[in-house]
Tab-separated table of C-alpha atoms in Angstrom:
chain	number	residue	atom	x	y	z
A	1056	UNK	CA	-13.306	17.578	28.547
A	1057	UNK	CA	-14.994	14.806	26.108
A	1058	UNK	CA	-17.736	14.773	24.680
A	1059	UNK	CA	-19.522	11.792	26.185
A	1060	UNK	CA	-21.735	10.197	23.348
A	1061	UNK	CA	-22.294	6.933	25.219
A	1062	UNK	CA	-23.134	6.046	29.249
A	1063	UNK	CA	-20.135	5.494	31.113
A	1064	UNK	CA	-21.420	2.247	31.881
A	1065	UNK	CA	-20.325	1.218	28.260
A	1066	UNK	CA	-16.885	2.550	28.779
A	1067	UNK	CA	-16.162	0.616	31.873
A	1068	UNK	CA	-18.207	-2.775	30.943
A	1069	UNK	CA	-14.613	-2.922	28.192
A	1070	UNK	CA	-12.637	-3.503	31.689
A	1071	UNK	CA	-14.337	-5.925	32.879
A	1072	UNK	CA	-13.196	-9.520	33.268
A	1073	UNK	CA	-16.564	-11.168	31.636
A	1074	UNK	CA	-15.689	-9.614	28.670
A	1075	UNK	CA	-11.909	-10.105	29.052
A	1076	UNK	CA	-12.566	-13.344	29.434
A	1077	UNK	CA	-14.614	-13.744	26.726
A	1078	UNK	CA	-12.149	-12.618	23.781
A	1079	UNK	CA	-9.649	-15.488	25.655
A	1080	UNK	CA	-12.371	-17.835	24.740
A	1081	UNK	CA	-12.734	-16.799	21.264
A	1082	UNK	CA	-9.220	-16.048	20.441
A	1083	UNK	CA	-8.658	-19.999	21.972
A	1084	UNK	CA	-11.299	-21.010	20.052
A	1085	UNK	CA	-10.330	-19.201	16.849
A	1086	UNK	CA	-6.570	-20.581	17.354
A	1087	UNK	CA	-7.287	-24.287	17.488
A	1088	UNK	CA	-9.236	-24.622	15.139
A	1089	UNK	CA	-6.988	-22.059	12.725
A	1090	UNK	CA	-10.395	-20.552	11.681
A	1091	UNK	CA	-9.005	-16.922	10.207
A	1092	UNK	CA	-13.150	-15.347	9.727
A	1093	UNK	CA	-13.901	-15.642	13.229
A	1094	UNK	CA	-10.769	-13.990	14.630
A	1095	UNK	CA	-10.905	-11.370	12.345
A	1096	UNK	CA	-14.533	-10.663	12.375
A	1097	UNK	CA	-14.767	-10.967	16.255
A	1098	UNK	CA	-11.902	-8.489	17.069
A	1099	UNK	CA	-12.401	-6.204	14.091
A	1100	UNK	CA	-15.946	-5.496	15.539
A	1101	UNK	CA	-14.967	-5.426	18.973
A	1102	UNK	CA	-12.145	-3.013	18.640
A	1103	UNK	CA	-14.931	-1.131	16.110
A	1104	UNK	CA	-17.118	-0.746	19.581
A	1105	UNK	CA	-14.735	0.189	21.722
A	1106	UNK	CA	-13.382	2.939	19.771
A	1107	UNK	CA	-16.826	4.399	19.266
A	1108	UNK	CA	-18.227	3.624	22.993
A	1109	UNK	CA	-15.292	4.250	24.952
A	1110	UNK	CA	-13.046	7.542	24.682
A	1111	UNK	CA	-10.034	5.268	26.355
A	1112	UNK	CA	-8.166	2.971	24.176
A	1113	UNK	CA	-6.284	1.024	27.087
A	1114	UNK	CA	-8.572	-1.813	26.788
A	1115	UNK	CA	-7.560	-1.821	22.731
A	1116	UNK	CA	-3.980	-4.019	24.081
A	1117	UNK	CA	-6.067	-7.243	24.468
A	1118	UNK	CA	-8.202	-7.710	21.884
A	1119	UNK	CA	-5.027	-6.524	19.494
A	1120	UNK	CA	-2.877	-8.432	21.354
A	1121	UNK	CA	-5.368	-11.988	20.932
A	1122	UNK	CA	-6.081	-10.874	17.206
A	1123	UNK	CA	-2.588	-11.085	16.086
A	1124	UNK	CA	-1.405	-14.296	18.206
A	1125	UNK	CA	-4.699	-16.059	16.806
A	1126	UNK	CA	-3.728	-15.392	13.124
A	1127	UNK	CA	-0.253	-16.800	13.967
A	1128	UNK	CA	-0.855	-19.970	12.396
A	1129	UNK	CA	-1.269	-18.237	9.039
A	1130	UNK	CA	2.305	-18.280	7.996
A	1131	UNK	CA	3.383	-18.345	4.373
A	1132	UNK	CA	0.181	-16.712	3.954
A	1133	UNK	CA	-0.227	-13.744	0.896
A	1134	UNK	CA	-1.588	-10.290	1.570
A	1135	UNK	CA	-4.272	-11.164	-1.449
A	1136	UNK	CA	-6.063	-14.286	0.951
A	1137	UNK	CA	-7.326	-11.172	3.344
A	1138	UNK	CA	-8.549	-8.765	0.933
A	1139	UNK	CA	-12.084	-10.481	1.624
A	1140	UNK	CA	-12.006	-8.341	4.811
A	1141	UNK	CA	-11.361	-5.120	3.530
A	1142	UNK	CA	-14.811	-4.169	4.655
A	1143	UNK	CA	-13.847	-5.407	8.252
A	1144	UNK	CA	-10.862	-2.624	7.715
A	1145	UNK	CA	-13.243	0.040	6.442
A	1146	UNK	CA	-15.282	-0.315	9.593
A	1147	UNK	CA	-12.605	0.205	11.976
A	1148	UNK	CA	-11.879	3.409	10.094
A	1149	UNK	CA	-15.045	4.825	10.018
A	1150	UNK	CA	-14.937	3.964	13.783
A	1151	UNK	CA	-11.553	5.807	14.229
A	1152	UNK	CA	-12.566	8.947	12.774
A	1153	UNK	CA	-15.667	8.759	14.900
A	1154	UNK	CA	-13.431	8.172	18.205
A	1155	UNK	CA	-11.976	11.209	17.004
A	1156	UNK	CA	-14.802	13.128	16.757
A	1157	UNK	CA	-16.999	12.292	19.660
A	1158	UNK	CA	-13.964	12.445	22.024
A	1159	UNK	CA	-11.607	15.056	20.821
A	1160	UNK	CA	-7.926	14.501	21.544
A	1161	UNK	CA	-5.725	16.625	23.624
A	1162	UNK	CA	-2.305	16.470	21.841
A	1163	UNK	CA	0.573	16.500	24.375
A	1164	UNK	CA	4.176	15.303	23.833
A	1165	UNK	CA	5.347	12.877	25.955
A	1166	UNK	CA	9.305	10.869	26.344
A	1167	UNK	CA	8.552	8.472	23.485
A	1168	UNK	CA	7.479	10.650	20.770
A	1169	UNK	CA	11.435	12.604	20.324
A	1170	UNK	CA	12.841	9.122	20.546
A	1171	UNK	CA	10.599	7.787	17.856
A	1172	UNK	CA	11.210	10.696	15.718
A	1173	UNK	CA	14.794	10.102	15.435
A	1174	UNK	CA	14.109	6.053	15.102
A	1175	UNK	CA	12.342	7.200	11.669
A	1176	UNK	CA	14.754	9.434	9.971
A	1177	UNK	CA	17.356	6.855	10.857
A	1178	UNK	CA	15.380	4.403	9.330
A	1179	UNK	CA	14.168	6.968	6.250
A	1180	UNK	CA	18.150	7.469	5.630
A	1181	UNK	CA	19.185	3.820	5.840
A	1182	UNK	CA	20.890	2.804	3.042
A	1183	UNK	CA	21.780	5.843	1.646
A	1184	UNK	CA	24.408	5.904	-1.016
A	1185	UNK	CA	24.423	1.908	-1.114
A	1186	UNK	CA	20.854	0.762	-1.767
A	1187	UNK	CA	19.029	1.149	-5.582
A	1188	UNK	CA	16.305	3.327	-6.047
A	1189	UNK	CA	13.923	0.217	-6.704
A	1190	UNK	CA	14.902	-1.683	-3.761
A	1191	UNK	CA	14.675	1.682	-1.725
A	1192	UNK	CA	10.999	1.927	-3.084
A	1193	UNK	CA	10.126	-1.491	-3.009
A	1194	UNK	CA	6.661	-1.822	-1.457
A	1195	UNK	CA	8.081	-4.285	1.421
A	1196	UNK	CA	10.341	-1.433	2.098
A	1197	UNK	CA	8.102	1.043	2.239
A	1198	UNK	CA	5.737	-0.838	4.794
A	1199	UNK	CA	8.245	-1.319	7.201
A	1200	UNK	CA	9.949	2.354	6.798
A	1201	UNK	CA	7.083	4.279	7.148
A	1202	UNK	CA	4.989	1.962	9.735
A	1203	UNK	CA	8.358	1.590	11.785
A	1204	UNK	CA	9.290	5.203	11.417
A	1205	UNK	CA	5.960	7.948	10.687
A	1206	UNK	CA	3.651	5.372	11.821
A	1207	UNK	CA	4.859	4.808	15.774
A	1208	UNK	CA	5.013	8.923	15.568
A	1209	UNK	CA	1.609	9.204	14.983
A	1210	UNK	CA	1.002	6.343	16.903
A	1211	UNK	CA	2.406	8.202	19.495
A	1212	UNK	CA	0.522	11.442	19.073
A	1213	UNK	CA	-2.557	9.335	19.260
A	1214	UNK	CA	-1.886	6.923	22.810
A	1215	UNK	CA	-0.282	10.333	24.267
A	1216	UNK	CA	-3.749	12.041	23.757
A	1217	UNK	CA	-5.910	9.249	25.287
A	1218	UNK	CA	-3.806	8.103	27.876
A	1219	UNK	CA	-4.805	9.696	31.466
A	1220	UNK	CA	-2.538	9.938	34.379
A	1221	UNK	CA	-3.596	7.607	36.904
A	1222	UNK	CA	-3.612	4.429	38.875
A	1223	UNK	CA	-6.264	2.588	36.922
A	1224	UNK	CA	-4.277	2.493	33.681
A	1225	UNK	CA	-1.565	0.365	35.109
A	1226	UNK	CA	-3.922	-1.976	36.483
A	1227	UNK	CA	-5.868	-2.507	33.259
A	1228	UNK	CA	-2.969	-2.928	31.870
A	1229	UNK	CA	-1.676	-5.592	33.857
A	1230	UNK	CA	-5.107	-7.423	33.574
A	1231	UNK	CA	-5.079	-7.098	30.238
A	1232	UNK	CA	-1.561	-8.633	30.386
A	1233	UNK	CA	-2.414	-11.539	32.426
A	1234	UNK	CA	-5.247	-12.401	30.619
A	1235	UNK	CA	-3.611	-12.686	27.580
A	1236	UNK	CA	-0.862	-14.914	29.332
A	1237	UNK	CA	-3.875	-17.081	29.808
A	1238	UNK	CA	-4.539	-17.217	26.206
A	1239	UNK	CA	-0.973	-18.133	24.996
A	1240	UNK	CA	-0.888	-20.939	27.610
A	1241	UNK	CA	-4.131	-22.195	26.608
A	1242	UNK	CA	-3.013	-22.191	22.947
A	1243	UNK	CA	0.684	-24.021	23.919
A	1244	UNK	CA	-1.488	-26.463	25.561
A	1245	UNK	CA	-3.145	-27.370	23.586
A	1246	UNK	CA	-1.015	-27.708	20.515
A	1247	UNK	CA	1.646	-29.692	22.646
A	1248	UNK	CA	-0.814	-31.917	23.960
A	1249	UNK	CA	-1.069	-34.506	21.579
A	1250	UNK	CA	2.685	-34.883	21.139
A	1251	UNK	CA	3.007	-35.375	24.920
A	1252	UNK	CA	0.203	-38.437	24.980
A	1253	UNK	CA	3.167	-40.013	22.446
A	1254	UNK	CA	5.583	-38.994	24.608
A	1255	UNK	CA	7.533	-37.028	21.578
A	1256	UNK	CA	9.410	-33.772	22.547
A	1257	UNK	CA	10.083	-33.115	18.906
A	1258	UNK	CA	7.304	-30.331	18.144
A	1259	UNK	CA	8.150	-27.362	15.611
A	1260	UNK	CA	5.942	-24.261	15.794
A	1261	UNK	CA	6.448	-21.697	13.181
A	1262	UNK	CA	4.887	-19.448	15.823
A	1263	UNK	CA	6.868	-20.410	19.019
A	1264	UNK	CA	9.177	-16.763	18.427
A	1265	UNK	CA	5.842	-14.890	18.651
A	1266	UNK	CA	4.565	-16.869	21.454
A	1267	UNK	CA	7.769	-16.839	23.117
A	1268	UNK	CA	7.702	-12.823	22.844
A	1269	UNK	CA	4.224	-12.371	23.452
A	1270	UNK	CA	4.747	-14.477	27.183
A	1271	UNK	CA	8.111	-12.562	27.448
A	1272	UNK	CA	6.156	-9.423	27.818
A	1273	UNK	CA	2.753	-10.885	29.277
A	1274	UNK	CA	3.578	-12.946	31.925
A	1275	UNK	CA	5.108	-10.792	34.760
A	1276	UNK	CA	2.452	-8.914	35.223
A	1277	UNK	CA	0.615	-11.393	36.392
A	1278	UNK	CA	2.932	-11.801	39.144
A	1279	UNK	CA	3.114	-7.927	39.660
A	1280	UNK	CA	-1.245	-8.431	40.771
A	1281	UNK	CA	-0.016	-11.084	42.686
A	1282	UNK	CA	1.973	-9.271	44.649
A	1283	UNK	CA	0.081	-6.354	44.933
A	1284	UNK	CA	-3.078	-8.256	45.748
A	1285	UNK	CA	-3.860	-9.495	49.998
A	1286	UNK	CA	-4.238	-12.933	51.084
A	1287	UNK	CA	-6.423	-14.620	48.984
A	1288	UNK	CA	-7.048	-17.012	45.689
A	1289	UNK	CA	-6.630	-14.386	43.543
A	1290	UNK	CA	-3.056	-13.628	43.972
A	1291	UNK	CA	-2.216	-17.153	44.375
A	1292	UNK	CA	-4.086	-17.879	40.640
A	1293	UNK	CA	-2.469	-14.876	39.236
A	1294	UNK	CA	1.326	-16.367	40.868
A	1295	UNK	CA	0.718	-19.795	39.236
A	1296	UNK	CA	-0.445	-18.088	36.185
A	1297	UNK	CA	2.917	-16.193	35.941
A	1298	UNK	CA	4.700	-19.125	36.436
A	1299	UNK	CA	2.933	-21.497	33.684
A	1300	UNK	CA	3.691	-18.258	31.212
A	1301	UNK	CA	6.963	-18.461	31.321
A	1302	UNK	CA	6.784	-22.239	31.254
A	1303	UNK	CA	5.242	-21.986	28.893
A	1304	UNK	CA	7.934	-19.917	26.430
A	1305	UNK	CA	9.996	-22.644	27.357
A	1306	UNK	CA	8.045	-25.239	26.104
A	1307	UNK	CA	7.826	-23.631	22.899
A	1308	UNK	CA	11.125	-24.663	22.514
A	1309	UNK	CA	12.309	-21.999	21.729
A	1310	UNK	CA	16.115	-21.351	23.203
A	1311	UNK	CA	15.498	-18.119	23.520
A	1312	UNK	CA	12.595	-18.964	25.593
A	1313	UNK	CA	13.813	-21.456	27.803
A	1314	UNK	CA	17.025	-19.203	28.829
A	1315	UNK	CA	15.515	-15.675	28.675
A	1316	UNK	CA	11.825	-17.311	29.995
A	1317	UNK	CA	13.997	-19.610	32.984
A	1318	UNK	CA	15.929	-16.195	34.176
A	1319	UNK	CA	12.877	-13.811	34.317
A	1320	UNK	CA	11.159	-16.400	36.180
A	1321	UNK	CA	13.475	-17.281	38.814
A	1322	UNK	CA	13.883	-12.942	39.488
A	1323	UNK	CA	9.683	-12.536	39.304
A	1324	UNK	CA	9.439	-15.455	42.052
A	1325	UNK	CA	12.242	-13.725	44.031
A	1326	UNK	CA	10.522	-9.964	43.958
A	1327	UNK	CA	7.080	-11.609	44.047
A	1328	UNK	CA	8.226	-13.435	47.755
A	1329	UNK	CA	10.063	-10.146	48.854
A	1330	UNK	CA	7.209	-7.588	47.640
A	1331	UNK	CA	3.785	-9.593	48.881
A	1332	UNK	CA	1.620	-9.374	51.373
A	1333	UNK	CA	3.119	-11.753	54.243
A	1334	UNK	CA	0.860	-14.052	54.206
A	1335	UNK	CA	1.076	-14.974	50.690
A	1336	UNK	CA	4.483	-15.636	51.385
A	1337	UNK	CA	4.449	-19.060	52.254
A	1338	UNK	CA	2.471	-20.271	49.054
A	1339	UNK	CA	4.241	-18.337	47.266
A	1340	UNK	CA	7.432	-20.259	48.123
A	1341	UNK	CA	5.838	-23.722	48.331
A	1342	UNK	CA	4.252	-23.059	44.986
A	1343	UNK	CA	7.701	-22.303	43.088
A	1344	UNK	CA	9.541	-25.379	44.846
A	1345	UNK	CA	6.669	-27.485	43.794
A	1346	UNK	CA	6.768	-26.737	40.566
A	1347	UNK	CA	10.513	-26.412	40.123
A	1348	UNK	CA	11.058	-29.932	41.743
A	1349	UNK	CA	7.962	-31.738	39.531
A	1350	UNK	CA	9.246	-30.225	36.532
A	1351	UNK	CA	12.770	-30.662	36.941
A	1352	UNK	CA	11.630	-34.210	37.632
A	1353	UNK	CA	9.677	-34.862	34.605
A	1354	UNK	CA	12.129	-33.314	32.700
A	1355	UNK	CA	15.022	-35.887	33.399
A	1356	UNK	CA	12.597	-38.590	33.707
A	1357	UNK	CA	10.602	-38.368	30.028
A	1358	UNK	CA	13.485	-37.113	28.228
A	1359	UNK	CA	12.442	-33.700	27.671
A	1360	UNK	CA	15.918	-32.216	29.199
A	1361	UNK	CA	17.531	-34.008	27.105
A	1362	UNK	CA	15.565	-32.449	24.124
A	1363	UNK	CA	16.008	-29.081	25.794
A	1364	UNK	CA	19.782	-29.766	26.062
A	1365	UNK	CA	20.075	-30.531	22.087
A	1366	UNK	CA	17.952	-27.455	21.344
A	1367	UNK	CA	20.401	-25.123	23.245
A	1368	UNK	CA	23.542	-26.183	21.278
A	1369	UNK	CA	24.896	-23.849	18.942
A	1370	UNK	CA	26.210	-24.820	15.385
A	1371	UNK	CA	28.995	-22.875	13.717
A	1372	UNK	CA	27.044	-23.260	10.940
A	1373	UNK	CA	23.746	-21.989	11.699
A	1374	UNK	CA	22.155	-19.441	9.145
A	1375	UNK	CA	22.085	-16.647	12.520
A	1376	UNK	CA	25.345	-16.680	12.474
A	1377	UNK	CA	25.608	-16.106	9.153
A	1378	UNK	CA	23.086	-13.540	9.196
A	1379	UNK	CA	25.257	-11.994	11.910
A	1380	UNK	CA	28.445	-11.952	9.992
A	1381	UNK	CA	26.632	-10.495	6.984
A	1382	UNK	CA	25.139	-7.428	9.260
A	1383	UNK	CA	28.821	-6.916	10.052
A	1384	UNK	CA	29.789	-6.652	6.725
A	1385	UNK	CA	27.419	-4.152	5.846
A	1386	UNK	CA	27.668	-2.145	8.634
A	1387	UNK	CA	31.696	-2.133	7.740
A	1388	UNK	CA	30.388	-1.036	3.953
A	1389	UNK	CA	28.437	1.338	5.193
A	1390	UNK	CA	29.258	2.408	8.849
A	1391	UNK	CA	27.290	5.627	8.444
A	1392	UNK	CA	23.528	5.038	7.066
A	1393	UNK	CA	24.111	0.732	6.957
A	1394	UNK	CA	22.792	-1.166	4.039
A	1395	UNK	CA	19.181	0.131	4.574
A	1396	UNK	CA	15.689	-1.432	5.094
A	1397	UNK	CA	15.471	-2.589	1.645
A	1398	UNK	CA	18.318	-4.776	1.363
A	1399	UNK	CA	17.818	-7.747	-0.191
A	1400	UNK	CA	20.773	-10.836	0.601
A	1401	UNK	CA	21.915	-13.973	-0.024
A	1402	UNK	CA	19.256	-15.509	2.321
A	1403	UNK	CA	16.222	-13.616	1.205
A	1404	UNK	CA	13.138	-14.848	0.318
A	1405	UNK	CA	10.811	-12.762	-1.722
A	1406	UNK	CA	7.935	-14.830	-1.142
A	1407	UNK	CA	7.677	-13.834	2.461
A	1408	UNK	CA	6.820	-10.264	2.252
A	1409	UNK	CA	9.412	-9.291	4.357
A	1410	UNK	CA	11.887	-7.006	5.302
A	1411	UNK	CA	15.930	-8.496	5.574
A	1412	UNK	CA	16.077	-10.300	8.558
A	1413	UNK	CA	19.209	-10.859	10.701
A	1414	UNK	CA	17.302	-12.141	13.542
A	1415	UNK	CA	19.005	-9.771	16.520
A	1416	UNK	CA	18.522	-6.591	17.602
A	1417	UNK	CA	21.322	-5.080	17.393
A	1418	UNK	CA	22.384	-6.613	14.265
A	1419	UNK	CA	19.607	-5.474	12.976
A	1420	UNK	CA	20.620	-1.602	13.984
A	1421	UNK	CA	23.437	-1.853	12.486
A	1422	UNK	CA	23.240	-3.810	9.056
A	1423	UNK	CA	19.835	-1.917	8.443
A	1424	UNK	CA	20.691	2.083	9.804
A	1425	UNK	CA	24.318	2.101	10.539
A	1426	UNK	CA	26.140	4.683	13.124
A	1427	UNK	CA	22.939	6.847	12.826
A	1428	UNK	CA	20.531	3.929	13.711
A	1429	UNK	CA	23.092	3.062	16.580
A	1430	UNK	CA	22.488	6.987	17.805
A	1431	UNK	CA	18.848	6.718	17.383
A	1432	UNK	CA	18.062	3.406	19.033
A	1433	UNK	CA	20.468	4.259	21.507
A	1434	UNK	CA	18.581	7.592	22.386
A	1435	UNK	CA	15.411	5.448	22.265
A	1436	UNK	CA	16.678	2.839	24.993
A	1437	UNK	CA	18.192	5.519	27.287
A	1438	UNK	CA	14.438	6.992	26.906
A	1439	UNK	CA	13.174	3.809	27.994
A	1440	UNK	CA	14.772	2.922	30.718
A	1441	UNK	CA	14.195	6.207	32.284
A	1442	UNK	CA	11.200	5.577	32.279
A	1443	UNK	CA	11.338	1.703	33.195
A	1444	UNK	CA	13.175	3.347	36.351
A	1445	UNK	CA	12.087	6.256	36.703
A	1446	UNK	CA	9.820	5.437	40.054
A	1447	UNK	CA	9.940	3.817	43.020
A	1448	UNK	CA	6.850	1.591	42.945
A	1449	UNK	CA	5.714	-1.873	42.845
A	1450	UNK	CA	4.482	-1.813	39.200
A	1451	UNK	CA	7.862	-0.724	37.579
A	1452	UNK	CA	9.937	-3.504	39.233
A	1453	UNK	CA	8.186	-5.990	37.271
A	1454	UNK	CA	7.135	-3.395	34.261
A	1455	UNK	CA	11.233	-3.885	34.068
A	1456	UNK	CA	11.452	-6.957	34.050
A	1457	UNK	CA	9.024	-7.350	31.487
A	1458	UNK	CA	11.028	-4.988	29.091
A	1459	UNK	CA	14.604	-6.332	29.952
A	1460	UNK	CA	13.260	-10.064	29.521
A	1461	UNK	CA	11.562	-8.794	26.353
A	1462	UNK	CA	14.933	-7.262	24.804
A	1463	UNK	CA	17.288	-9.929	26.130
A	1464	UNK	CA	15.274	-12.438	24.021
A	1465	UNK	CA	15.544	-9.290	21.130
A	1466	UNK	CA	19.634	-10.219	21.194
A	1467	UNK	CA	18.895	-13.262	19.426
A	1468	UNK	CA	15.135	-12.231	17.795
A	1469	UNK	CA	14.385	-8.775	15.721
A	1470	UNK	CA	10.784	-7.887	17.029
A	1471	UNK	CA	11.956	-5.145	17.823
A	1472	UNK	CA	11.847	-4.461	13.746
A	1473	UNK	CA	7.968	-5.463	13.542
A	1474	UNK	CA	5.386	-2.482	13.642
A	1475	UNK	CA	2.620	-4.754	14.272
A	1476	UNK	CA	2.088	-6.204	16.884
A	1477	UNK	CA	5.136	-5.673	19.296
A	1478	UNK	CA	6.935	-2.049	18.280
A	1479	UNK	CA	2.967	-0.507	18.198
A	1480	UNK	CA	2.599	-2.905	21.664
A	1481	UNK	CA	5.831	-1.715	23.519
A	1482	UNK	CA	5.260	1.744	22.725
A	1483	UNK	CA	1.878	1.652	24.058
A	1484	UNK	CA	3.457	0.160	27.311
A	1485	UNK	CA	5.895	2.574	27.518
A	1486	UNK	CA	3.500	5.437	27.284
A	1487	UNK	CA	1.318	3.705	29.953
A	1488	UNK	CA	4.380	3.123	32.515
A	1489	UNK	CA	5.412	7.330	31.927
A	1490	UNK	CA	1.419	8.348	32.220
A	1491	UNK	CA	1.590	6.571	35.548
A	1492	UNK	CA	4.893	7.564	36.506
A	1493	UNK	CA	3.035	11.062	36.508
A	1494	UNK	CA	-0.081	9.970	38.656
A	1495	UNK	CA	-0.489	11.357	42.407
A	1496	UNK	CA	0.594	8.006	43.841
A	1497	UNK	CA	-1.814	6.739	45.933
A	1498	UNK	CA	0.535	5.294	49.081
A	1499	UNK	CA	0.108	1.569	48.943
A	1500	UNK	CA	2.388	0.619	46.043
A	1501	UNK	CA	5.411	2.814	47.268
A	1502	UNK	CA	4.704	1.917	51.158
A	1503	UNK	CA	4.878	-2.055	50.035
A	1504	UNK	CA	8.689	-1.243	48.949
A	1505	UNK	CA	9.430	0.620	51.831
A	1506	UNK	CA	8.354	-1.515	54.103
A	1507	UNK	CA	10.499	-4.507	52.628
């Protein structure tokens, strides 16, 4: 049992939607008008609150999810031009250890925390007998090593203990989710906007592969309370909101958007009509054809498919593919242990602070960890999908679609390689989707599969 410091009043008011709705407006806010104090400020106190109010750190996902898209816009900046919130970090730990004292954890291990495990000492022994001591120690190295590797461990350690088995999670998660699919449409929308008044189709986001991820994993769970909610103008809001998310990703113009973001959408509209309540079923059909026809329409008509068609052409000489070839020459150096998280290539570029990108997944398992990263991930995935599949209910149809959409778009993107936001994000997910998996169902989700 916790020790309850604070009226459970304060606990629950973090669920609600005025205050859900109220980090949308700020993180909107904070995004348009690139203003880096406010987001930071805003979110570092908020998530400061929660942690000392609230022994559950579900509601954590949105704020952290709004905090990082908001400071998206920041690229090419230096580590040195956010030292001016170091107090901001100070506060949150301070608020941490307090978490930790006014609501002791109960350690348990749960299916993501082996997985993990291995994921770090593949990572740990990447490069070995190939990479130099200095590049091996390099601080970029060590970020990404020990975040990627001891740090989703702990992480781990820490969701597992605060993470209760039952219904409610899954729905705050999935509000959480949807709200934040607000957020990134309201941000697209706005950025986009002025280039449509000209009637140009040639904008370039530096930020489109986070949006495009962020909407990848956002967006169909608004369609899962959709489907789960009766007849009524909140599933229909939450339907069309799924459907502008994905559009969304694909007018980021991003090509891994607009094919990954196109398929997921046409397979959410399909389980959304099979899955709701009946007599949501006709708007939800009308709806889709609607929007399919007008945008299919204004696509041909304003010249934006042709824009879209240009995008999707591949170049033989595009630097993925050479990034590609290069992770297959490593891994062919170095089957066993790869060329290692601190590897440092022909197209790096130390100014960015970054670990060796080869922009894909599995390229990325390979050229970094070798054979042994190729066991570990794949021992992570099988984990996954277990528990992706593990249950016949309503939320896990589209809590799968979600995570294949997510790592389809991974084949030809490497977020799967970036602690913070989406490898801390996912595994939060995952540990949701098993906690649940667990719960006493309660009837209605597992009934509205049967009975389709």
């Amino acid at each position: 049992m916790y020790k309850m410091v604070a009226r459970p009043k304060y606990k629950y008011l973090f669920n609600s939607d005025i205050l859900m709705m109220l980090q949308v407006v700020i993180a909107c806010i904070a995004f348009c008008l690139n203003n880096v104090p406010l987001t930071v400020t805003f979110f570092s106190v908020y998530i400061s609150l929660l942690l000392v109010l609230s022994d559950d750190i579900t509601p954590v996902i949105l704020p952290f999810c709004l905090l990082s898209m908001s400071l998206t816009r920041q690229y090419g900046s230096k580590p040195e031009d956010y030292f001016v919130y170091i107090p901001l970090v100070v506060l949150l730990v301070i608020c941490a250890i307090l978490h930790f004292i006014f609501y002791p954890p109960v350690f348990r291990r749960g299916k993501m925390l082996l997985p993990s495990v291995a994921v770090a000492v593949a990572l740990m022994l990447g490069g070995m007998f190939s990479i130099n001591v200095k590049d091996y120690f390099a601080p970029v190295t060590l970020y990404y090593t020990l975040t990627l590797g001891i740090g989703v461990v702990l992480a781990c350690l820490y969701i597992y203990s605060y993470t209760r088995t039952q219904g409610s999670v899954v729905r705050l998660l999935a509000s959480q989710m949807s709200y934040f699919t607000l957020a990134a449409v309201i941000m697209l929308i706005t950025q986009v906007t002025p280039y449509l008044v000209q009637g140009r189709f040639d904008w370039y986001f530096t930020w489109k592969n986070t949006l495009t991820t962020f909407l990848l994993l956002s967006s169909p769970f608004a369609f899962y309370v959709a489907t789960k909610e009766e007849f009524g103008i909140k599933a229909w809001a939450h339907y069309a909101l799924g459907i502008a998310g994905y559009m969304a990703a694909a007018l980021s113009l991003s090509r891994g958007g607009v094919l990954f973001g196109t398929a997921a959408l046409c397979v959410c509209v399909i389980v959304s009509c099979i899955f709701c309540d009946k007599r949501n079923r006709p708007f939800f059909i009308a709806f889709a054809i609607i929007v399919a026809a007008g945008a299919i329409s204004f696509a041909f008509a304003s010249g934006l498919m042709r824009k879209l068609a240009e995008k999707m052409q591949v170049s033989s000489s595009e630097s993925r593919l050479k990034l590609w070839k290069e992770a297959l020459q490593n891994f062919i150096k170095n089957p066993v242990f790869g060329a290692g998280v601190g590897y440092r290539g022909q197209f790096f570029n130390p100014k960015t602070g970054n670990m060796y990108w080869y922009h894909s997944t599995p390229f990325q398992i390979i050229g970094t960890a070798g054979l042994v990263g190729v066991a570990a991930y794949a021992y992570n995935y099988a984990i996954k999908l277990k528990i992706a599949f593990g249950a016949k209910r309503l939320f896990f149809l589209f809590f799968a679609i979600a995570f294949l959409g997510y790592e389809a778009y991974q084949l030809v993107d490497a977020s799967d390689f970036v602690p913070i936001p989406f490898v801390m994000l996912v595994t939060h997910m995952f540990i949701i989707a098993e906690a649940y998996g667990c719960a006493v169902p309660d009837g209605r989700e597992e009934l509205k599969i049967q009975r389709s």
